[in-house]
C-alpha positions as semicolon CSV with decimal commas, in nm:
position;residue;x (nm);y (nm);z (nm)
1;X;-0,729;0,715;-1,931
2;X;-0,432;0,897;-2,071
3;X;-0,605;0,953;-2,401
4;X;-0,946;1,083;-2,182
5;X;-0,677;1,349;-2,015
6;X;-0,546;1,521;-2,285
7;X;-0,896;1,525;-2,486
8;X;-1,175;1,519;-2,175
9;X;-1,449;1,626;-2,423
10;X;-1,343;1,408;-2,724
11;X;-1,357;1,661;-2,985
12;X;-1,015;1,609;-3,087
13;X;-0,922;1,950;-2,936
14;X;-0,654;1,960;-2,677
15;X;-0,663;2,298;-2,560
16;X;-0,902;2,159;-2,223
17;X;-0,607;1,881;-2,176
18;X;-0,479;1,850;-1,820
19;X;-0,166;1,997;-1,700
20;X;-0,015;1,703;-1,464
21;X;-0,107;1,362;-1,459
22;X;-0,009;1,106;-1,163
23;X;0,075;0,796;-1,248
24;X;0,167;0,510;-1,011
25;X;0,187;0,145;-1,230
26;X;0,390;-0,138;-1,163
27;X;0,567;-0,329;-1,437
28;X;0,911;-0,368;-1,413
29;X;1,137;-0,484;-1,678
30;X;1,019;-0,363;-1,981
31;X;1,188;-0,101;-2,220
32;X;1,019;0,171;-2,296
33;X;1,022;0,150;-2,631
34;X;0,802;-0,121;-2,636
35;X;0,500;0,034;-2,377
36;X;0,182;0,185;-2,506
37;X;0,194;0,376;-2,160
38;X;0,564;0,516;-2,254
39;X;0,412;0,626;-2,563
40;X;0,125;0,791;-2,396
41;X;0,355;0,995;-2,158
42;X;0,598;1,071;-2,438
43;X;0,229;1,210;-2,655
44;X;0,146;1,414;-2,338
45;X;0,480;1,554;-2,293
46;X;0,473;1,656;-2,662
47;X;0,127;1,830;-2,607
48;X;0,262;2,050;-2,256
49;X;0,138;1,799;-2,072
50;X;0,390;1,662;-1,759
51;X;0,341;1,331;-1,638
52;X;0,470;1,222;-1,251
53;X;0,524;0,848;-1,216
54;X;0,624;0,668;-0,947
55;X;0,986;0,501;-0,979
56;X;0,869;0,153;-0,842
57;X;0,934;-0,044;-0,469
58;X;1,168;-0,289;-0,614
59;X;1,481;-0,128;-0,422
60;X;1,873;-0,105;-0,574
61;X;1,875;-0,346;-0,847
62;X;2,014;-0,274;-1,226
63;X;1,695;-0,260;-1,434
64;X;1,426;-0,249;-1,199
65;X;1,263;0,090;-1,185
66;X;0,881;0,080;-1,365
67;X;0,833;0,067;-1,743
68;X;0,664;0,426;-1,758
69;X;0,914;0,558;-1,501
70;X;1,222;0,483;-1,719
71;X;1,018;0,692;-2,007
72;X;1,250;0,957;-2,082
73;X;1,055;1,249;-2,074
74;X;0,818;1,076;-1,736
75;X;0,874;1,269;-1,431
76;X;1,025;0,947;-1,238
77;X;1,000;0,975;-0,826
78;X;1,184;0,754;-0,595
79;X;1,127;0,779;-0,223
80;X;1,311;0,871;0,062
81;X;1,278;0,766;0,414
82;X;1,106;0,961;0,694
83;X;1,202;1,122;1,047
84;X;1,032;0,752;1,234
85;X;1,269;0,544;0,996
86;X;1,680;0,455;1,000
87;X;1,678;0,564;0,636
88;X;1,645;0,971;0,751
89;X;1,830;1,166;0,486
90;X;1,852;0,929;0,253
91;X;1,669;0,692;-0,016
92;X;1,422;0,458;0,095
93;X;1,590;0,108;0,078
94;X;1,243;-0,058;-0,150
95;X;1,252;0,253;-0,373
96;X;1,364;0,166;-0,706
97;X;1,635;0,331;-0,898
98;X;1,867;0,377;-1,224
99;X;2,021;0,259;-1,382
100;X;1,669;0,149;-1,613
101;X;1,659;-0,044;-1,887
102;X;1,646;0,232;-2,075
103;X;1,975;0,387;-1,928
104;X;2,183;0,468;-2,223
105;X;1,898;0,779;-2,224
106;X;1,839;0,917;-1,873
107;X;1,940;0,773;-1,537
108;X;1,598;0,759;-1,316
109;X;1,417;0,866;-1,106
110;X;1,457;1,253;-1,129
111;X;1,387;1,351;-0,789
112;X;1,303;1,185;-0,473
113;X;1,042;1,259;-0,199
114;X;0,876;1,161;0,103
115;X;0,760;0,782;0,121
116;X;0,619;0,717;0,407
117;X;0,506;0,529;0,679
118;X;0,194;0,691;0,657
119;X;-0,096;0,646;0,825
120;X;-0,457;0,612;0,625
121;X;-0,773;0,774;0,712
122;X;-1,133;0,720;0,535
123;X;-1,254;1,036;0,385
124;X;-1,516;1,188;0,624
125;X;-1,461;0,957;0,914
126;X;-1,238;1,105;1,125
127;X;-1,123;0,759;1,189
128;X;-0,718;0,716;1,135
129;X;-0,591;0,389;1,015
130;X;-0,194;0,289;1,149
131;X;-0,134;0,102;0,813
132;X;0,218;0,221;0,782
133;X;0,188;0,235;0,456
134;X;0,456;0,305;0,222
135;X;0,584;0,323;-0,100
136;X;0,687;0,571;-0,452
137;X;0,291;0,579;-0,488
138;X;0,292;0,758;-0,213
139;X;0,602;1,019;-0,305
140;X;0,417;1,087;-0,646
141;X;0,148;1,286;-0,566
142;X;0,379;1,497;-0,332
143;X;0,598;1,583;-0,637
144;X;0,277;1,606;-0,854
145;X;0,137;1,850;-0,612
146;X;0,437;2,046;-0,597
147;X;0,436;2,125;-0,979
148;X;0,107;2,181;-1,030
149;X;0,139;2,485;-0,793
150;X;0,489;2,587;-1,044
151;X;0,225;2,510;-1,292
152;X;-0,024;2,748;-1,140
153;X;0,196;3,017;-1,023
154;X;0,359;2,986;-1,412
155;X;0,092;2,853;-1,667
156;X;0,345;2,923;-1,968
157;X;0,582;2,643;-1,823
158;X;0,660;2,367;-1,996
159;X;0,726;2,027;-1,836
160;X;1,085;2,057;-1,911
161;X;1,067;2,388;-1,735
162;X;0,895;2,243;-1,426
163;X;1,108;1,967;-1,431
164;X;1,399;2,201;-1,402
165;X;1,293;2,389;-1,145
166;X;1,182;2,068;-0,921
């Protein structure tokens, strides 16, 4: 899927490549260096593209934040808590965090954003669902949202650059 992003057409031309890809996967425990999903983020960061991955719901243990979230150049997003919930202000107590097992290179996640509870609703119903769901792969797309209107308002950005200003 990464590969179909950054070439859509397959014609070996990356010039139609997305700008921001979204990724929310859950493997815990593994260094980086040994992912084929760390290695796609760190080709799409090398080709301008940024990739926003959630940080994992394993909460404040040493080690623990997602595989592709401890990539260093992944855009890693923990969650925070919500107005409804005791954690207001704060991190989300199931939101993973640094250090990774990659942590002599970056601590993780980069930035932090709304988690939920959130309720569901089926596209075109009308009907809303009180899941109460929750979780980083629900902060992701807020933060993935957020730079791809940097990205708009600035199409010569970088990912470092959008990073930065995130």
């Amino acid at each position: 899927a990464m590969e179909y992003a950054l070439d859509p057409n397959g014609d070996n031309d990356t010039s139609d490549a997305v700008d921001i890809i979204n990724l929310s996967l859950g493997r815990p425990y593994t260094h980086p260096y040994y992912s084929a999903v760390s290695k796609a983020i760190e080709d799409a960061y090398a080709l301008g593209v940024l990739t926003v991955v959630a940080a994992g719901n394993f909460g404040n243990r040493p080690g623990i934040i997602f595989e592709a979230a401890s990539t260093p150049n992944a855009f890693a997003v923990g969650a925070t808590g919500v107005a409804e919930s005791s954690e207001e202000g704060g991190m989300a107590d199931y939101s993973s965090r640094g250090p990774s097992a990659a942590a002599q290179i970056q601590v993780k996640p980069d930035l932090v954003a709304p988690g939920g509870p959130f309720d569901l609703a089926a596209a075109g119903t009308g009907n809303v669902y009180h899941k109460g769901v929750r979780g980083t792969s629900y902060s992701t797309p807020i933060v993935a949202g957020a730079a791809a209107l940097i990205k708009e308002r600035c199409p010569e950005c970088s990912p470092f650059s959008i990073k930065t200003i995130l």
